[in-house]
Structure formats: structure tokens, C-alpha cells
Short mmCIF file of C-alpha atoms and ligand atoms in Angstrom, two decimals:
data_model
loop_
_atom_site.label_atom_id
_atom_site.label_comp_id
_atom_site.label_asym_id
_atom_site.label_seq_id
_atom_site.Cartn_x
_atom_site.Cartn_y
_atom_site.Cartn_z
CA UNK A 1 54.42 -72.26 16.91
CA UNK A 2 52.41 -73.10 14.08
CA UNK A 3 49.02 -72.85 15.91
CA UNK A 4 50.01 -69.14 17.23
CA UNK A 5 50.79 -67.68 13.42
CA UNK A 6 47.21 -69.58 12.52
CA UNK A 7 45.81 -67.68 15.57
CA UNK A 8 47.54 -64.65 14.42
CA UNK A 9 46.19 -64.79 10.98
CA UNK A 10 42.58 -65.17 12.09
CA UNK A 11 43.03 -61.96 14.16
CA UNK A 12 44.37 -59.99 11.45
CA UNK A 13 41.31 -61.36 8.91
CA UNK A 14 38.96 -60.31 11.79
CA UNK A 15 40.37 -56.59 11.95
CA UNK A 16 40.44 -56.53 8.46
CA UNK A 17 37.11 -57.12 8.13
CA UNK A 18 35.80 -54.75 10.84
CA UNK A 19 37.58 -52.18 8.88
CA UNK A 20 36.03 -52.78 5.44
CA UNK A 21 33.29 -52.51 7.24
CA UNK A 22 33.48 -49.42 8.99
CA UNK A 23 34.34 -47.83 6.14
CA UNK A 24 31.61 -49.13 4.43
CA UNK A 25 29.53 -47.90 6.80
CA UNK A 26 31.21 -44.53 7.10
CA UNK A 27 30.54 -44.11 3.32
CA UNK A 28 26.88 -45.48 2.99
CA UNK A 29 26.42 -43.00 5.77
CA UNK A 30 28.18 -39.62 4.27
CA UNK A 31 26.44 -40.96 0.91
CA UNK A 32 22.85 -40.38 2.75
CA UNK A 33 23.60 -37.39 3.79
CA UNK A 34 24.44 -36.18 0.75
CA UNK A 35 21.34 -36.77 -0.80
CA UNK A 36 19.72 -35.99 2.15
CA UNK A 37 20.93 -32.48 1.85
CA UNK A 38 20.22 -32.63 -1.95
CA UNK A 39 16.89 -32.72 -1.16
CA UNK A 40 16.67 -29.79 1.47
CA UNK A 41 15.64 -26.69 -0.04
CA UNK A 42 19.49 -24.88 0.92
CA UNK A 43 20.69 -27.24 -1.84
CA UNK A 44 17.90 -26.60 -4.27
CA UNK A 45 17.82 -23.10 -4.22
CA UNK A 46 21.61 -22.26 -4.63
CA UNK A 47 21.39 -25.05 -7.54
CA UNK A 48 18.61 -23.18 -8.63
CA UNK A 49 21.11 -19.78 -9.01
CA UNK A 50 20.12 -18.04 -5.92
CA UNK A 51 22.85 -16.73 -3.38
CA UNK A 52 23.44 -17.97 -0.48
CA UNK A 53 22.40 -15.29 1.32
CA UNK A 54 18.59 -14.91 -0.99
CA UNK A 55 18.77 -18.36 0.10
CA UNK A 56 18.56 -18.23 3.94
CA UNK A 57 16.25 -15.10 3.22
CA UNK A 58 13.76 -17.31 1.21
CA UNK A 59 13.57 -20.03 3.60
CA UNK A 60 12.55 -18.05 6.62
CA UNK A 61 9.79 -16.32 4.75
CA UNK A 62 8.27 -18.67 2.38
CA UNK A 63 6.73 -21.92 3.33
CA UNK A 64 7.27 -25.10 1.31
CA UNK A 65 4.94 -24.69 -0.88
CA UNK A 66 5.87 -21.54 -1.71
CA UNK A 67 9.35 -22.68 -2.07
CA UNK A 68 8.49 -25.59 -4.35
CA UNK A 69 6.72 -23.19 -6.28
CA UNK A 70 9.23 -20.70 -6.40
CA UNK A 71 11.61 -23.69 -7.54
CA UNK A 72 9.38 -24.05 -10.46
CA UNK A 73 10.14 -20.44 -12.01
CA UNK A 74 13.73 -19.45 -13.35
CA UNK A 75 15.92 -17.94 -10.42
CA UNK A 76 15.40 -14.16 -10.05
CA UNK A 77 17.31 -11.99 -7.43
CA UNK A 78 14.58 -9.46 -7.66
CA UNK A 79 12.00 -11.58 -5.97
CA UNK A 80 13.89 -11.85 -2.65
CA UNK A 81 14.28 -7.90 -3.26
CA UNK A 82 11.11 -7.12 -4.00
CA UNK A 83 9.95 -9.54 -0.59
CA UNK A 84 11.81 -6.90 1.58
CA UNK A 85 10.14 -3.86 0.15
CA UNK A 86 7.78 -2.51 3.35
CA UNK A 87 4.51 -2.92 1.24
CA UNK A 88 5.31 -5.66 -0.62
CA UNK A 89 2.07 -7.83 -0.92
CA UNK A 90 2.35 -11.89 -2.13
CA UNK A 91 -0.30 -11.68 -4.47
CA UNK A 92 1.30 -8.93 -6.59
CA UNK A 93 4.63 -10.42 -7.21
CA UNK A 94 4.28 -11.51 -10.49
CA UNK A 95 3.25 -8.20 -11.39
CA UNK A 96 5.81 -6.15 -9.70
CA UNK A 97 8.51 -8.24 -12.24
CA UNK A 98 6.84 -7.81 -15.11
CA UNK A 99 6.55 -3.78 -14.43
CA UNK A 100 9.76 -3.30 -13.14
CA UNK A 101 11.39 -5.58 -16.41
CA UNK A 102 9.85 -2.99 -18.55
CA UNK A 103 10.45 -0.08 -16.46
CA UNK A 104 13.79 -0.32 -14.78
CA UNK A 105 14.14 2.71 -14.16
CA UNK A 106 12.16 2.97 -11.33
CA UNK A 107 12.70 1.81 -7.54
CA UNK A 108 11.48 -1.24 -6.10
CA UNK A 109 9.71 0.81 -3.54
CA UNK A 110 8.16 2.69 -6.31
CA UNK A 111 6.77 -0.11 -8.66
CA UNK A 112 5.25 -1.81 -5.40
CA UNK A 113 3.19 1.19 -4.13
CA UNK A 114 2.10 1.67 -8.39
CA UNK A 115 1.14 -1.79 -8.75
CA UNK A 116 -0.26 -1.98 -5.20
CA UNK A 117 -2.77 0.96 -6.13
CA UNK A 118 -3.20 0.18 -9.75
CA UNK A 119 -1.54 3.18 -11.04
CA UNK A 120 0.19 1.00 -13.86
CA UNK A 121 -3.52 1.00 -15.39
CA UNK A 122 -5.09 3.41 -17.37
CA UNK A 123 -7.67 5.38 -14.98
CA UNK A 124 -11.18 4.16 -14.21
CA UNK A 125 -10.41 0.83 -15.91
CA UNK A 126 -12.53 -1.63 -14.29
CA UNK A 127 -13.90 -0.10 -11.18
CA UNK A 128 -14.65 -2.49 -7.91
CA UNK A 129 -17.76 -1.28 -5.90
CA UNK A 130 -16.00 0.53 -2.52
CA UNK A 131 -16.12 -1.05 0.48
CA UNK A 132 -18.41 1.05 2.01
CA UNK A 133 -18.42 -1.26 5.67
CA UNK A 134 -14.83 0.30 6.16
CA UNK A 135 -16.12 3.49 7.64
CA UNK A 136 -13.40 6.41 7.88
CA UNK A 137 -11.37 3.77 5.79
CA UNK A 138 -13.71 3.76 3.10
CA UNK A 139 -11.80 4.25 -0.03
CA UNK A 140 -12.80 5.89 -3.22
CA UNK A 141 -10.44 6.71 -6.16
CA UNK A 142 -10.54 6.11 -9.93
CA UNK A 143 -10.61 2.45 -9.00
CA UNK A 144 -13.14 2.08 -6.28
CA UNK A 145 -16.39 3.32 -7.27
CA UNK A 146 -19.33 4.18 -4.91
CA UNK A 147 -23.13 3.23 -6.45
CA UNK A 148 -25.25 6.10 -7.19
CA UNK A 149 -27.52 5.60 -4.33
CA UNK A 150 -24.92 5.55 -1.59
CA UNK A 151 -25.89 7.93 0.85
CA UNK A 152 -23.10 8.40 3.90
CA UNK A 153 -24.94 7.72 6.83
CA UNK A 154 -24.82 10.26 10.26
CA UNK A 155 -24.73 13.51 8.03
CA UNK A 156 -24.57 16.80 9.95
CA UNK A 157 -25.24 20.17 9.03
CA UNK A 158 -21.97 22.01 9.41
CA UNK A 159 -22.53 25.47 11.10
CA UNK A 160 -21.37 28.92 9.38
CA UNK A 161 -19.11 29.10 12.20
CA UNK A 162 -17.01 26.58 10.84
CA UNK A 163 -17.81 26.42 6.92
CA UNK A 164 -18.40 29.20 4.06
CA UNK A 165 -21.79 28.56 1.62
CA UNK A 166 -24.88 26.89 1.95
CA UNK A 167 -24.91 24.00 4.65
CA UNK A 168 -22.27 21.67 4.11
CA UNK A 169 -22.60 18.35 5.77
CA UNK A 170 -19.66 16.10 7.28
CA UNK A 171 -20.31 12.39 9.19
CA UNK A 172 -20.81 13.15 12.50
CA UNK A 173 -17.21 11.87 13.80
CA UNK A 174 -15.52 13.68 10.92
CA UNK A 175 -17.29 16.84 11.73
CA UNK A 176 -16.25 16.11 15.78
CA UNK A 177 -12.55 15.74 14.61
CA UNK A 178 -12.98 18.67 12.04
CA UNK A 179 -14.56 21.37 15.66
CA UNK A 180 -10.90 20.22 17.09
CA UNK A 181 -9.17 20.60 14.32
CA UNK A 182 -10.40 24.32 13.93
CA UNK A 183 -10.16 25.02 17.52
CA UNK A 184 -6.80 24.63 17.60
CA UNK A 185 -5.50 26.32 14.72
CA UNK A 186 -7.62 29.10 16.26
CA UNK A 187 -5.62 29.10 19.71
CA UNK A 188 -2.77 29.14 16.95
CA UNK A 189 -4.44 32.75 15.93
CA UNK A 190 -5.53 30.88 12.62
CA UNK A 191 -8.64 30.21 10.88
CA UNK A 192 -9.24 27.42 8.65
CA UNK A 193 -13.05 27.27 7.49
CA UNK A 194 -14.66 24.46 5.20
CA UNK A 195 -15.41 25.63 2.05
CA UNK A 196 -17.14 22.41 0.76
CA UNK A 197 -17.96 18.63 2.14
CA UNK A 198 -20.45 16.40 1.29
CA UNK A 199 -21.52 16.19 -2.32
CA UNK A 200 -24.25 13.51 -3.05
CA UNK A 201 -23.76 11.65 -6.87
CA UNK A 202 -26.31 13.86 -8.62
CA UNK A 203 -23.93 17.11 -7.40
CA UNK A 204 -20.56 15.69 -8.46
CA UNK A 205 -22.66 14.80 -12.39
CA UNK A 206 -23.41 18.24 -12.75
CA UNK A 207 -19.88 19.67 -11.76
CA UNK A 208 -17.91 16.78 -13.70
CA UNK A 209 -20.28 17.59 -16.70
CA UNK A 210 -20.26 21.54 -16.66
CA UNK A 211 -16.15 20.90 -16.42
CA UNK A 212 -17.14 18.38 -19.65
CA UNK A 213 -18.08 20.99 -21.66
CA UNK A 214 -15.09 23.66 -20.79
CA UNK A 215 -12.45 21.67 -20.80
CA UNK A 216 -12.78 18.21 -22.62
CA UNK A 217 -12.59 14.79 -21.00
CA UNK A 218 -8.85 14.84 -20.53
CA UNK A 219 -8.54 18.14 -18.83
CA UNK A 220 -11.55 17.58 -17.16
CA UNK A 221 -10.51 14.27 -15.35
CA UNK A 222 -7.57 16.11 -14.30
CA UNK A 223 -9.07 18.06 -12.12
CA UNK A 224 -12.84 16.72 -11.21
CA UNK A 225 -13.92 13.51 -10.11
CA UNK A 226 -16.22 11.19 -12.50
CA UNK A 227 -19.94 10.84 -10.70
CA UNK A 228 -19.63 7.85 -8.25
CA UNK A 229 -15.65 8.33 -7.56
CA UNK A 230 -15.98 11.38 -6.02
CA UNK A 231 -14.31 11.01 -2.05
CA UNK A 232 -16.52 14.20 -1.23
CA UNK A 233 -19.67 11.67 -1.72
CA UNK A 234 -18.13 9.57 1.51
CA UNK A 235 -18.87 12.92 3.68
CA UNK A 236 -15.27 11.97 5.10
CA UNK A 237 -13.92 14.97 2.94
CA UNK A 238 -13.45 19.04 3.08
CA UNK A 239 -11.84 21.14 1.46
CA UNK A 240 -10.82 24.07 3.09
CA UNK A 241 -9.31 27.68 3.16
CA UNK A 242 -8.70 30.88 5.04
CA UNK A 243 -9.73 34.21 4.63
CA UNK A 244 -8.15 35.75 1.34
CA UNK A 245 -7.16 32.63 0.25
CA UNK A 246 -8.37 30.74 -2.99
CA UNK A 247 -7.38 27.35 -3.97
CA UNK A 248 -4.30 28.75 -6.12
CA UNK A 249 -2.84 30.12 -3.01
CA UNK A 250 -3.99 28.32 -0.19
CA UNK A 251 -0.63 26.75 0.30
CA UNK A 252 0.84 29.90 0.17
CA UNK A 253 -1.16 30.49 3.86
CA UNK A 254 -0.12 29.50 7.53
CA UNK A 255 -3.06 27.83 8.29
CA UNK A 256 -1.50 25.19 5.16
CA UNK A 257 1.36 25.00 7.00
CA UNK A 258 -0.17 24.21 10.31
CA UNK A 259 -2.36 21.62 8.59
CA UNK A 260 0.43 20.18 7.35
CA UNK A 261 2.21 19.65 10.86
CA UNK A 262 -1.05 19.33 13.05
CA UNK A 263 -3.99 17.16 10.33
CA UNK A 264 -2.92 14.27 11.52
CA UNK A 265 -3.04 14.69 15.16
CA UNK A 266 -6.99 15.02 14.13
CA UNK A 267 -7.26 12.26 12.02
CA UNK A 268 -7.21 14.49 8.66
CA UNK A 269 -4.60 14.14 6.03
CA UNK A 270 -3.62 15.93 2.45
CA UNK A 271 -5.77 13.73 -0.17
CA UNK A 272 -3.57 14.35 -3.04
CA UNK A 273 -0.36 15.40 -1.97
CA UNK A 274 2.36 16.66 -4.39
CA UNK A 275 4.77 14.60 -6.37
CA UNK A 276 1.92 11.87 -5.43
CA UNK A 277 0.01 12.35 -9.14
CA UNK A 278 1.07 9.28 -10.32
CA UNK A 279 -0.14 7.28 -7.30
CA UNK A 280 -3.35 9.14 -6.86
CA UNK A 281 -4.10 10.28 -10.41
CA UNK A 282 -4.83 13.71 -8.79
CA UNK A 283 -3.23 16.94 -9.23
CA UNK A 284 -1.80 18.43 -5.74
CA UNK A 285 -4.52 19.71 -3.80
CA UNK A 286 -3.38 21.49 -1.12
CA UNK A 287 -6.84 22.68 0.35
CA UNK A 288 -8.40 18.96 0.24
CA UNK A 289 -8.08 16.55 3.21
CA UNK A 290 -9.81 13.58 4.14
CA UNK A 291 -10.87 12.26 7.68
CA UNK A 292 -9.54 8.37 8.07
CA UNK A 293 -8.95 8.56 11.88
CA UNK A 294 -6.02 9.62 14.14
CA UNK A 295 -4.83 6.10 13.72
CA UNK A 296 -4.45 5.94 10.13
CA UNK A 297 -3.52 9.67 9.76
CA UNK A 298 -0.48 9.51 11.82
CA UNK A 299 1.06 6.27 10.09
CA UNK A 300 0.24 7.94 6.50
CA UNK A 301 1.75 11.19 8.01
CA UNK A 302 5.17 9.53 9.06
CA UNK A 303 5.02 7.39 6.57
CA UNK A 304 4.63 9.71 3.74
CA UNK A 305 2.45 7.52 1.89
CA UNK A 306 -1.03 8.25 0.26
CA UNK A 307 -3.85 6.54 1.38
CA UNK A 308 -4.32 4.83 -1.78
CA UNK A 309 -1.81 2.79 -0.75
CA UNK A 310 -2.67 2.31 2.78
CA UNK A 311 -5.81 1.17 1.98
CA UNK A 312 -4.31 -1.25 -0.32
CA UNK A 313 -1.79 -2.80 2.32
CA UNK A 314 -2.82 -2.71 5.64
CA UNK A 315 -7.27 -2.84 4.57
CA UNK A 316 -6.83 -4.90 1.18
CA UNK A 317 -4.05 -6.54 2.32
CA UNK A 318 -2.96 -10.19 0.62
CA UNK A 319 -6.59 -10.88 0.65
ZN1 ZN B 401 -12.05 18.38 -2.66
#
């Protein structure tokens, strides 16, 4: 009797100690995995402040060093916002939250396409040389500058047919695009003739300064282009009208509103659209376009965006 309660003992010691133990396990194991997952960057970031749903968002899109580095700044819900915005570019982040803390007023899509294209700055504040190796992408605003002795290359005489004055020139592909263009507003029973194209650096000095003396620097860089920044020195540029037409009332014509619908299908779009000042630091011109290519034309068309900030998102880029 006695040696079956000993046995009976020994077996109850044994499970006793298998279940300390499996508990101990159990724990040691749960306790890894919590600081397992206190290390993963789920944890971190909604520690950090950011929802859970920022959260997920972050992790797909950033990398880890990204998201170590994000983890180094104070939580902010507008970076995750500002990530979805269509033209949001890495490089500009920073910049995008310090314009939209001081104007919040504005949308998110707004302050990226400003700070994409500059426009926060004041006007011909440090100009970059254009990249003139971009072709019918070649860029030139108040920030992007071409030298003096740029001279567009495959100039060709444009012929009365098409053009009022003395010889304009267009690049040859532009000038292609532009015989299209005016053929089929003419099956449309319109006429759209270039009034001016190419103008070389020396042209553009003389117009900006003869404006200079009118109409004072302000007024004047309202409505001309400084020497150098002038897209009509690309030879990717006309502006246009029809017959009766001046620039006031140009948009007042059919042929604007067939431009309008059909530029793109050419390659051509409005420059400086309306409501687009503050992007393009232009007034609305309704009788300039610029050739960029069909490719181009069309997104900016559906898009409703200004090439200024084309360039600066799908040419620029995060580069
Ligand atoms: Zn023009």
C-alpha cells in the first residue's frame, strides 16, 4: 500500500512539473512576441500617434528607411495625406508642411502643384539653365532660363498661308503638327493663322524693354517675358488668331473654342490658361499655345494641369 501512494506521489510531482513548465514556456513565448511586435514598425507607428489606418498606408509605401526616418519626426496626419495627392513628389514633403501650416487655407492638391512649380517663390528667383535635351518638353518659365545663345535647332520658315507678318519660324515637327492643326479647323470652316513664333533673345530684350519703359517693371512682367525666359525663344510656341480678332477678343472666336476641344489632338495646348496665374505667373492668354507632343498634350488636356507642373512631375520627377 505504502509503495503505491509513494508511486502516486512521484506521478503527481512529475505532472506538476511538466505544468510549471509549460507555462513557463507558454509565457517566455507570448513575452517574445510581444517585443517582437514592439519592434515591428505597426507598433511603432501607432505609438508614434498615427492611426491605424495612416499606419498600414505608410508601410506599403515607404521603405524602412523611410519609416525609421519618418519615426524620427513628430507624428503628422498630413504626411500620409499629402503621400496620396496625384503629384505628390518625396523630395518636396517637407516643404508642402511648412506651406500648407502657414497657409491652411488652401487644398492639399493645391500646395503640391505650387510647391512642385515653385510658385511659393517670388518670380525669377534663382533661375536653373532649361533643359534644353528635352525637346518638345523643353521647359521655360520664370524659373528655367534659356542662355542667350540658345538657338532652337530645325527652324522653318512658316509660309503666309499659315502665319500673318514677316516670316515666322516654328521647329520643324511643331510646324508639321501646327499644317494639321490648321487643316482641320479649316474642314471645320475655320481659320486659325499664326500671328507670331519664334523670337530669338535679342527680340524678346527689345520687346521686354520697350514694355520697360511704358509700363514699369511690375506691369511689365505681367504681361512680357524677361530676355532668356521667353517660351517663344524654344520655337515650340505661336500665338495665334483669326480674322477680326485681336488678342482681347480672340476667345470670344470659334476657332478658340475649337482649339480648346481639338489642340491637344495635335500636340498643342493653352500656355497660360485661366485661373492658372498663380501656377504659371502668366496672365490668361487665350491666343498662346505651345507644341509638347500629342502625348503630353492629351494628359495636360484631361488632366487640367499646366505644363509647369507636368514638367515638374512626370520630366523632373523625384530626381
Ligand atoms: Zn505668346
Amino acid at each position: 500500500m505504502a509503495k503505491v501512494k509513494l508511486k502516486k506521489r512521484n506521478i503527481s510531482i512529475a505532472i506538476g512539473c511538466v505544468v510549471v513548465l509549460v507555462v513557463l514556456i507558454i509565457g517566455l513565448f507570448r513575452w517574445k512576441q510581444t517585443l517582437d511586435y514592439q519592434k515591428t514598425f505597426e507598433y511603432r507607428l501607432e505609438n508614434h500617434g498615427y492611426s491605424e489606418e495612416d499606419t498600414a498606408y505608410l508601410i506599403e509605401k515607404l521603405d524602412e528607411k523611410e519609416l525609421e526616418k519618418l519615426l524620427e519626426k513628430e507624428a503628422d496626419e498630413n504626411i500620409p495625406k499629402f503621400m496620396k495627392e496625384s503629384y505628390y513628389l518625396k523630395k518636396n514633403l517637407e516643404k508642402y508642411l511648412a506651406y500648407y501650416q502657414e497657409n491652411p487655407e488652401k487644398s492639399l492638391s493645391d500646395v503640391v502643384a505650387i510647391i512642385n512649380v515653385r510658385a511659393n517663390e517670388d518670380w525669377y528667383t534663382d533661375p536653373v539653365e532649361a533643359d534644353t535635351s528635352k525637346e518638345n518638353l523643353l521647359l521655360v518659365n520664370k524659373f528655367h532660363q534659356l542662355s542667350k545663345d540658345f538657338e532652337a535647332p530645325d527652324l522653318e520658315k512658316v509660309k503666309n498661308w499659315y502665319a500673318y507678318g514677316d516670316d515666322p519660324m516654328l521647329r520643324k515637327e511643331a510646324y508639321e503638327k501646327f499644317i494639321d492643326l490648321f487643316n482641320a479647323a479649316k474642314e471645320d470652316g475655320l481659320t486659325i493663322i499664326i500671328s507670331s513664333a519664334y523670337r530669338d533673345y535679342e527680340y524678346q530684350d527689345k520687346l521686354y524693354n520697350d514694355y520697360l519703359i511704358q509700363l514699369g517693371q511690375k506691369k511689365t512682367d505681367e504681361v512680357a517675358a524677361r530676355p532668356g525666359f521667353s517660351e517663344h525663344q524654344t520655337g515650340l510656341t505661336v500665338d495665334v488668331t483669326t480674322y477680326g480678332a485681336n488678342t482681347e477678343t480672340f476667345e470670344t472666336f470659334e476657332e478658340f473654342t475649337w482649339l480648346q476641344n481639338h489642340a491637344h489632338e495635335y500636340g498643342f495646348i493653352l500656355r497660360y490658361p485661366k485661373d492658372k496665374e498663380y501656377l504659371t505667373g502668366y496672365g490668361y492668354e487665350s491666343w498662346h499655345y505651345r507644341y509638347v507632343g500629342v502625348e503630353a498634350a492629351t494628359y495636360i488636356y484631361e488632366h487640367n494641369i499646366t505644363f509647369d507642373e507636368y514638367y515638374a512631375y512626370f520630366v523632373e520627377g523625384d530626381a
